[in-house]
PDB file of C-alpha atoms in Angstrom:
ATOM      1  CA  UNK D  10       0.004   0.009  -0.008  1.00  0.00           C
ATOM      2  CA  UNK D  11       2.808   2.438   0.839  1.00  0.00           C
ATOM      3  CA  UNK D  12       5.339   1.424  -1.844  1.00  0.00           C
ATOM      4  CA  UNK D  13       4.321   4.190  -4.289  1.00  0.00           C
ATOM      5  CA  UNK D  14       4.851   6.785  -1.550  1.00  0.00           C
ATOM      6  CA  UNK D  15       8.191   5.245  -0.641  1.00  0.00           C
ATOM      7  CA  UNK D  16       9.337   5.442  -4.252  1.00  0.00           C
ATOM      8  CA  UNK D  17       8.311   9.124  -4.416  1.00  0.00           C
ATOM      9  CA  UNK D  18      10.251   9.967  -1.295  1.00  0.00           C
ATOM     10  CA  UNK D  19      13.423   8.234  -2.638  1.00  0.00           C
ATOM     11  CA  UNK D  20      13.705  11.126  -5.160  1.00  0.00           C
ATOM     12  CA  UNK D  21      15.261   8.754  -7.687  1.00  0.00           C
ATOM     13  CA  UNK D  22      13.733   9.188 -11.213  1.00  0.00           C
ATOM     14  CA  UNK D  23      15.367   5.926 -12.353  1.00  0.00           C
ATOM     15  CA  UNK D  24      13.489   3.888  -9.715  1.00  0.00           C
ATOM     16  CA  UNK D  25      10.058   2.951 -11.041  1.00  0.00           C
ATOM     17  CA  UNK D  26       9.237   0.072  -8.684  1.00  0.00           C
ATOM     18  CA  UNK D  27      10.490  -1.701  -5.615  1.00  0.00           C
ATOM     19  CA  UNK D  28      10.832  -5.478  -5.328  1.00  0.00           C
ATOM     20  CA  UNK D  29       9.644  -6.851  -1.984  1.00  0.00           C
ATOM     21  CA  UNK D  30      11.998  -9.512  -0.640  1.00  0.00           C
ATOM     22  CA  UNK D  31      10.065 -10.651   2.381  1.00  0.00           C
ATOM     23  CA  UNK D  32       7.038  -9.712   4.522  1.00  0.00           C
ATOM     24  CA  UNK D  33       6.355  -8.685   8.097  1.00  0.00           C
ATOM     25  CA  UNK D  34       3.347  -9.944  10.027  1.00  0.00           C
ATOM     26  CA  UNK D  35       0.530  -7.403  10.112  1.00  0.00           C
ATOM     27  CA  UNK D  36       1.101  -6.321  13.733  1.00  0.00           C
ATOM     28  CA  UNK D  37       4.908  -6.517  13.774  1.00  0.00           C
ATOM     29  CA  UNK D  38       7.395  -3.683  13.170  1.00  0.00           C
ATOM     30  CA  UNK D  39      10.908  -3.101  11.941  1.00  0.00           C
ATOM     31  CA  UNK D  40      13.100  -3.649   8.893  1.00  0.00           C
ATOM     32  CA  UNK D  41      11.418  -4.537   5.615  1.00  0.00           C
ATOM     33  CA  UNK D  42      13.845  -5.394   2.784  1.00  0.00           C
ATOM     34  CA  UNK D  43      13.145  -4.247  -0.806  1.00  0.00           C
ATOM     35  CA  UNK D  44      15.361  -4.064  -3.910  1.00  0.00           C
ATOM     36  CA  UNK D  45      15.660  -1.270  -6.497  1.00  0.00           C
ATOM     37  CA  UNK D  46      16.413  -3.544  -9.408  1.00  0.00           C
ATOM     38  CA  UNK D  47      15.509  -7.091 -10.589  1.00  0.00           C
ATOM     39  CA  UNK D  48      19.226  -7.907 -10.537  1.00  0.00           C
ATOM     40  CA  UNK D  49      19.511  -6.963  -6.861  1.00  0.00           C
ATOM     41  CA  UNK D  50      16.299  -8.882  -6.120  1.00  0.00           C
ATOM     42  CA  UNK D  51      17.707 -12.042  -7.754  1.00  0.00           C
ATOM     43  CA  UNK D  52      20.967 -11.735  -5.809  1.00  0.00           C
ATOM     44  CA  UNK D  53      19.174 -11.178  -2.498  1.00  0.00           C
ATOM     45  CA  UNK D  54      16.795 -14.071  -3.058  1.00  0.00           C
ATOM     46  CA  UNK D  55      19.781 -16.360  -3.742  1.00  0.00           C
ATOM     47  CA  UNK D  56      21.378 -15.246  -0.452  1.00  0.00           C
ATOM     48  CA  UNK D  57      18.114 -15.908   1.343  1.00  0.00           C
ATOM     49  CA  UNK D  58      17.794 -19.377  -0.108  1.00  0.00           C
ATOM     50  CA  UNK D  59      21.381 -20.140   0.969  1.00  0.00           C
ATOM     51  CA  UNK D  60      20.497 -18.847   4.518  1.00  0.00           C
ATOM     52  CA  UNK D  61      23.297 -16.255   4.302  1.00  0.00           C
ATOM     53  CA  UNK D  62      21.142 -13.262   5.195  1.00  0.00           C
ATOM     54  CA  UNK D  63      20.983 -12.909   8.995  1.00  0.00           C
ATOM     55  CA  UNK D  64      17.738 -11.453  10.464  1.00  0.00           C
ATOM     56  CA  UNK D  65      17.447 -10.560  14.119  1.00  0.00           C
ATOM     57  CA  UNK D  66      14.145  -9.975  15.870  1.00  0.00           C
ATOM     58  CA  UNK D  67      13.502  -8.476  19.328  1.00  0.00           C
ATOM     59  CA  UNK D  68      10.420  -9.630  21.198  1.00  0.00           C
ATOM     60  CA  UNK D  69       8.870  -9.680  24.691  1.00  0.00           C
ATOM     61  CA  UNK D  70       7.273 -13.013  25.593  1.00  0.00           C
ATOM     62  CA  UNK D  71       5.047 -14.189  28.416  1.00  0.00           C
ATOM     63  CA  UNK D  72       7.079 -16.217  30.910  1.00  0.00           C
ATOM     64  CA  UNK D  73      10.690 -17.323  30.519  1.00  0.00           C
ATOM     65  CA  UNK D  74      11.840 -19.738  27.776  1.00  0.00           C
ATOM     66  CA  UNK D  75      13.638 -22.838  29.064  1.00  0.00           C
ATOM     67  CA  UNK D  76      16.416 -23.396  28.247  1.00  0.00           C
ATOM     68  CA  UNK D  77      17.322 -19.673  28.062  1.00  0.00           C
ATOM     69  CA  UNK D  78      19.209 -20.159  24.772  1.00  0.00           C
ATOM     70  CA  UNK D  79      18.864 -22.686  21.968  1.00  0.00           C
ATOM     71  CA  UNK D  80      17.677 -23.637  18.506  1.00  0.00           C
ATOM     72  CA  UNK D  81      14.118 -24.796  17.704  1.00  0.00           C
ATOM     73  CA  UNK D  82      14.009 -27.140  14.757  1.00  0.00           C
ATOM     74  CA  UNK D  83      10.411 -28.254  14.296  1.00  0.00           C
ATOM     75  CA  UNK D  84       8.571 -28.191  10.964  1.00  0.00           C
ATOM     76  CA  UNK D  85       5.428 -25.974  10.733  1.00  0.00           C
ATOM     77  CA  UNK D  86       2.161 -26.614   8.858  1.00  0.00           C
ATOM     78  CA  UNK D  87      -0.919 -24.490   8.285  1.00  0.00           C
ATOM     79  CA  UNK D  88      -4.129 -25.949   9.748  1.00  0.00           C
ATOM     80  CA  UNK D  89      -7.772 -24.921  10.054  1.00  0.00           C
ATOM     81  CA  UNK D  90      -8.569 -24.468  13.744  1.00  0.00           C
ATOM     82  CA  UNK D  91     -12.262 -23.897  14.298  1.00  0.00           C
ATOM     83  CA  UNK D  92     -12.634 -21.876  11.118  1.00  0.00           C
ATOM     84  CA  UNK D  93      -9.394 -19.908  11.453  1.00  0.00           C
ATOM     85  CA  UNK D  94      -6.143 -20.846   9.759  1.00  0.00           C
ATOM     86  CA  UNK D  95      -3.132 -21.002  12.099  1.00  0.00           C
ATOM     87  CA  UNK D  96       0.396 -22.293  11.800  1.00  0.00           C
ATOM     88  CA  UNK D  97       0.944 -25.452  13.885  1.00  0.00           C
ATOM     89  CA  UNK D  98       3.946 -27.536  14.847  1.00  0.00           C
ATOM     90  CA  UNK D  99       4.409 -30.635  12.729  1.00  0.00           C
ATOM     91  CA  UNK D 100       7.280 -32.711  14.263  1.00  0.00           C
ATOM     92  CA  UNK D 101       8.899 -35.439  12.140  1.00  0.00           C
ATOM     93  CA  UNK D 102       7.730 -38.945  13.090  1.00  0.00           C
ATOM     94  CA  UNK D 103      10.729 -40.755  14.612  1.00  0.00           C
ATOM     95  CA  UNK D 104      11.722 -42.971  17.499  1.00  0.00           C
ATOM     96  CA  UNK D 105      11.418 -40.073  19.948  1.00  0.00           C
ATOM     97  CA  UNK D 106       8.259 -38.327  18.760  1.00  0.00           C
ATOM     98  CA  UNK D 107       6.323 -41.536  18.155  1.00  0.00           C
ATOM     99  CA  UNK D 108       5.919 -41.816  21.896  1.00  0.00           C
ATOM    100  CA  UNK D 109       3.590 -38.843  21.931  1.00  0.00           C
ATOM    101  CA  UNK D 110       2.364 -38.525  18.323  1.00  0.00           C
ATOM    102  CA  UNK D 111      -0.757 -40.407  17.171  1.00  0.00           C
ATOM    103  CA  UNK D 112      -0.272 -42.736  14.273  1.00  0.00           C
ATOM    104  CA  UNK D 113      -2.575 -40.762  12.038  1.00  0.00           C
ATOM    105  CA  UNK D 114      -0.188 -37.797  12.207  1.00  0.00           C
ATOM    106  CA  UNK D 115       2.885 -39.540  10.795  1.00  0.00           C
ATOM    107  CA  UNK D 116       2.970 -38.051   7.355  1.00  0.00           C
ATOM    108  CA  UNK D 117       2.950 -34.255   7.198  1.00  0.00           C
ATOM    109  CA  UNK D 118       4.006 -33.877   3.592  1.00  0.00           C
ATOM    110  CA  UNK D 119       2.700 -30.339   3.470  1.00  0.00           C
ATOM    111  CA  UNK D 120       4.788 -29.079   6.377  1.00  0.00           C
ATOM    112  CA  UNK D 121       7.733 -26.660   5.985  1.00  0.00           C
ATOM    113  CA  UNK D 122      11.150 -26.864   7.551  1.00  0.00           C
ATOM    114  CA  UNK D 123      11.454 -24.235  10.255  1.00  0.00           C
ATOM    115  CA  UNK D 124      14.489 -23.373  12.367  1.00  0.00           C
ATOM    116  CA  UNK D 125      14.657 -20.517  14.906  1.00  0.00           C
ATOM    117  CA  UNK D 126      17.606 -19.607  17.109  1.00  0.00           C
ATOM    118  CA  UNK D 127      16.845 -17.669  20.294  1.00  0.00           C
ATOM    119  CA  UNK D 128      18.345 -16.343  23.505  1.00  0.00           C
ATOM    120  CA  UNK D 129      16.822 -14.729  26.550  1.00  0.00           C
ATOM    121  CA  UNK D 130      18.331 -11.282  27.278  1.00  0.00           C
ATOM    122  CA  UNK D 131      16.463 -10.467  30.470  1.00  0.00           C
ATOM    123  CA  UNK D 132      13.372 -11.462  32.518  1.00  0.00           C
ATOM    124  CA  UNK D 133      11.191  -9.525  34.927  1.00  0.00           C
ATOM    125  CA  UNK D 134       7.578  -9.225  36.087  1.00  0.00           C
ATOM    126  CA  UNK D 135       6.490 -12.423  34.358  1.00  0.00           C
ATOM    127  CA  UNK D 136       7.894 -11.551  30.901  1.00  0.00           C
ATOM    128  CA  UNK D 137      11.210 -11.935  29.070  1.00  0.00           C
ATOM    129  CA  UNK D 138      13.090  -9.971  26.450  1.00  0.00           C
ATOM    130  CA  UNK D 139      14.157 -12.417  23.762  1.00  0.00           C
ATOM    131  CA  UNK D 140      16.383 -12.089  20.707  1.00  0.00           C
ATOM    132  CA  UNK D 141      15.375 -14.394  17.822  1.00  0.00           C
ATOM    133  CA  UNK D 142      17.197 -15.350  14.641  1.00  0.00           C
ATOM    134  CA  UNK D 143      15.007 -17.209  12.076  1.00  0.00           C
ATOM    135  CA  UNK D 144      17.172 -19.370   9.875  1.00  0.00           C
ATOM    136  CA  UNK D 145      14.230 -20.238   7.636  1.00  0.00           C
ATOM    137  CA  UNK D 146      11.383 -17.994   6.574  1.00  0.00           C
ATOM    138  CA  UNK D 147       8.100 -19.809   7.240  1.00  0.00           C
ATOM    139  CA  UNK D 148       4.920 -17.787   7.838  1.00  0.00           C
ATOM    140  CA  UNK D 149       4.448 -16.902  11.508  1.00  0.00           C
ATOM    141  CA  UNK D 150       7.528 -18.999  12.373  1.00  0.00           C
ATOM    142  CA  UNK D 151       8.838 -17.086  15.393  1.00  0.00           C
ATOM    143  CA  UNK D 152       5.338 -16.710  16.806  1.00  0.00           C
ATOM    144  CA  UNK D 153       4.583 -20.439  16.438  1.00  0.00           C
ATOM    145  CA  UNK D 154       7.941 -21.673  17.769  1.00  0.00           C
ATOM    146  CA  UNK D 155       7.935 -19.379  20.830  1.00  0.00           C
ATOM    147  CA  UNK D 156       4.304 -20.124  21.684  1.00  0.00           C
ATOM    148  CA  UNK D 157       4.000 -23.829  20.994  1.00  0.00           C
ATOM    149  CA  UNK D 158       7.547 -25.196  21.180  1.00  0.00           C
ATOM    150  CA  UNK D 159       8.619 -23.219  24.253  1.00  0.00           C
ATOM    151  CA  UNK D 160       5.259 -22.350  25.802  1.00  0.00           C
ATOM    152  CA  UNK D 161       6.143 -18.626  25.907  1.00  0.00           C
ATOM    153  CA  UNK D 162       3.887 -16.759  23.440  1.00  0.00           C
ATOM    154  CA  UNK D 163       4.780 -13.237  22.365  1.00  0.00           C
ATOM    155  CA  UNK D 164       3.249 -10.522  24.508  1.00  0.00           C
ATOM    156  CA  UNK D 165       0.173  -9.220  22.668  1.00  0.00           C
ATOM    157  CA  UNK D 166      -0.018 -12.198  20.272  1.00  0.00           C
ATOM    158  CA  UNK D 167      -3.565 -13.383  21.014  1.00  0.00           C
ATOM    159  CA  UNK D 168      -3.697 -15.644  17.920  1.00  0.00           C
ATOM    160  CA  UNK D 169      -0.990 -17.993  19.160  1.00  0.00           C
ATOM    161  CA  UNK D 170      -1.425 -17.702  22.939  1.00  0.00           C
ATOM    162  CA  UNK D 171      -3.726 -20.770  23.006  1.00  0.00           C
ATOM    163  CA  UNK D 172      -3.088 -23.900  20.994  1.00  0.00           C
ATOM    164  CA  UNK D 173      -6.558 -24.899  19.868  1.00  0.00           C
ATOM    165  CA  UNK D 174      -8.723 -21.831  20.437  1.00  0.00           C
ATOM    166  CA  UNK D 175      -8.794 -18.092  19.810  1.00  0.00           C
ATOM    167  CA  UNK D 176      -9.005 -16.164  23.040  1.00  0.00           C
ATOM    168  CA  UNK D 177      -7.318 -13.165  24.695  1.00  0.00           C
ATOM    169  CA  UNK D 178      -3.912 -13.865  26.143  1.00  0.00           C
ATOM    170  CA  UNK D 179      -3.726 -14.828  29.850  1.00  0.00           C
ATOM    171  CA  UNK D 180      -1.149 -12.751  31.777  1.00  0.00           C
ATOM    172  CA  UNK D 181       0.246 -12.984  35.275  1.00  0.00           C
ATOM    173  CA  UNK D 182      -0.981 -10.508  37.882  1.00  0.00           C
ATOM    174  CA  UNK D 183       2.490  -8.909  38.128  1.00  0.00           C
ATOM    175  CA  UNK D 184       2.490  -8.374  34.353  1.00  0.00           C
ATOM    176  CA  UNK D 185      -1.013  -6.878  34.301  1.00  0.00           C
ATOM    177  CA  UNK D 186      -0.096  -4.555  37.191  1.00  0.00           C
ATOM    178  CA  UNK D 187       2.939  -3.156  35.431  1.00  0.00           C
ATOM    179  CA  UNK D 188       0.920  -2.755  32.163  1.00  0.00           C
ATOM    180  CA  UNK D 189      -1.858  -1.032  34.065  1.00  0.00           C
ATOM    181  CA  UNK D 190      -4.565  -3.104  32.381  1.00  0.00           C
ATOM    182  CA  UNK D 191      -7.159  -5.608  33.631  1.00  0.00           C
ATOM    183  CA  UNK D 192      -7.275  -9.136  32.159  1.00  0.00           C
ATOM    184  CA  UNK D 193     -10.607  -8.236  30.522  1.00  0.00           C
ATOM    185  CA  UNK D 194      -8.810  -5.514  28.528  1.00  0.00           C
ATOM    186  CA  UNK D 195      -5.672  -7.455  27.653  1.00  0.00           C
ATOM    187  CA  UNK D 196      -6.677  -7.724  24.020  1.00  0.00           C
ATOM    188  CA  UNK D 197      -5.691  -4.054  23.638  1.00  0.00           C
ATOM    189  CA  UNK D 198      -2.011  -4.928  24.299  1.00  0.00           C
ATOM    190  CA  UNK D 199      -0.127  -4.656  20.916  1.00  0.00           C
ATOM    191  CA  UNK D 200       2.068  -7.506  19.705  1.00  0.00           C
ATOM    192  CA  UNK D 201       5.734  -7.078  20.707  1.00  0.00           C
ATOM    193  CA  UNK D 202       7.597  -8.467  17.678  1.00  0.00           C
ATOM    194  CA  UNK D 203      10.181  -6.252  16.007  1.00  0.00           C
ATOM    195  CA  UNK D 204      12.428  -6.933  13.011  1.00  0.00           C
ATOM    196  CA  UNK D 205      15.513  -5.422  14.590  1.00  0.00           C
ATOM    197  CA  UNK D 206      18.277  -5.871  12.038  1.00  0.00           C
ATOM    198  CA  UNK D 207      19.315  -7.535   8.796  1.00  0.00           C
ATOM    199  CA  UNK D 208      22.940  -8.372   7.835  1.00  0.00           C
ATOM    200  CA  UNK D 209      23.725  -9.087   4.193  1.00  0.00           C
ATOM    201  CA  UNK D 210      27.260 -10.413   3.484  1.00  0.00           C
ATOM    202  CA  UNK D 211      29.427  -9.395   0.508  1.00  0.00           C
ATOM    203  CA  UNK D 212      26.694  -7.361  -1.136  1.00  0.00           C
ATOM    204  CA  UNK D 213      28.076  -3.863  -1.584  1.00  0.00           C
ATOM    205  CA  UNK D 214      31.031  -2.764  -3.770  1.00  0.00           C
ATOM    206  CA  UNK D 215      34.353  -4.446  -2.935  1.00  0.00           C
ATOM    207  CA  UNK D 216      32.354  -7.284  -1.279  1.00  0.00           C
ATOM    208  CA  UNK D 217      31.453  -5.171   1.737  1.00  0.00           C
ATOM    209  CA  UNK D 218      28.750  -6.300   4.111  1.00  0.00           C
ATOM    210  CA  UNK D 219      25.468  -4.396   4.443  1.00  0.00           C
ATOM    211  CA  UNK D 220      23.940  -3.989   7.895  1.00  0.00           C
ATOM    212  CA  UNK D 221      20.499  -2.451   8.452  1.00  0.00           C
ATOM    213  CA  UNK D 222      18.917  -1.715  11.815  1.00  0.00           C
ATOM    214  CA  UNK D 223      15.471  -0.308  12.659  1.00  0.00           C
ATOM    215  CA  UNK D 224      14.995   1.475  16.030  1.00  0.00           C
ATOM    216  CA  UNK D 225      12.512  -0.167  18.319  1.00  0.00           C
ATOM    217  CA  UNK D 226       8.849   0.690  18.011  1.00  0.00           C
ATOM    218  CA  UNK D 227       7.383   3.134  20.540  1.00  0.00           C
ATOM    219  CA  UNK D 228       5.321   0.466  22.283  1.00  0.00           C
ATOM    220  CA  UNK D 229       8.225  -1.964  22.528  1.00  0.00           C
ATOM    221  CA  UNK D 230      10.508   0.698  24.009  1.00  0.00           C
ATOM    222  CA  UNK D 231       7.736   1.592  26.476  1.00  0.00           C
ATOM    223  CA  UNK D 232       7.246  -2.046  27.583  1.00  0.00           C
ATOM    224  CA  UNK D 233      11.024  -2.570  28.015  1.00  0.00           C
ATOM    225  CA  UNK D 234      11.090   0.484  30.302  1.00  0.00           C
ATOM    226  CA  UNK D 235       7.879  -0.536  32.030  1.00  0.00           C
ATOM    227  CA  UNK D 236       9.163  -4.048  32.891  1.00  0.00           C
ATOM    228  CA  UNK D 237      12.714  -2.730  33.635  1.00  0.00           C
ATOM    229  CA  UNK D 238      14.264  -5.076  31.124  1.00  0.00           C
ATOM    230  CA  UNK D 239      17.937  -4.715  30.176  1.00  0.00           C
ATOM    231  CA  UNK D 240      18.787  -4.626  26.504  1.00  0.00           C
ATOM    232  CA  UNK D 241      22.245  -6.151  26.957  1.00  0.00           C
ATOM    233  CA  UNK D 242      22.729  -9.619  28.472  1.00  0.00           C
TER     234      UNK D 242
END
């Protein structure tokens, strides 16, 4: 919707269109990568497919992920949950997962490989500040992995706070008190997921790296201050 306005503000007569390289979830904020030319788009897509472009996200989650640092490697599949499509975990059927997976769920041929690295930076008042690095680019990957693999949904992410239903997120009393909201009004809390930075190797002239960072959104900065979370581990 805003691409024509962005092109106009670039003040570059030679730029007629921008090529969108990836998307951000509707309620998330931060860096969105676009290319000026088809050649740059092709090069960037190749780097993405080779997992050479490093994306970092900052998020506040409910609770504290355990362990506090690790890699989630669980495929994801889109499913219809009571009339609403959601991304769901789809673990491979093996000697370990067969102990808890029903036989009818063995073959998830439509699932997508999904890998997310994460580390907890700080925790306080029933929430944690978490840095995430998605290795793959599956729809709603970070939200699904944090909520369903670790049991720590993103603050304000009401879609993925419950596994099999759509309902407002349940928060601890200490969290509600710091936010200054009642549980009945928790749906008004915005989602705290921010595309913080993108690093592109050997992309500029003389094979220089390109590093892009977007300052935190106003509501994320406010929540970090509100919960007295430290940005540096």
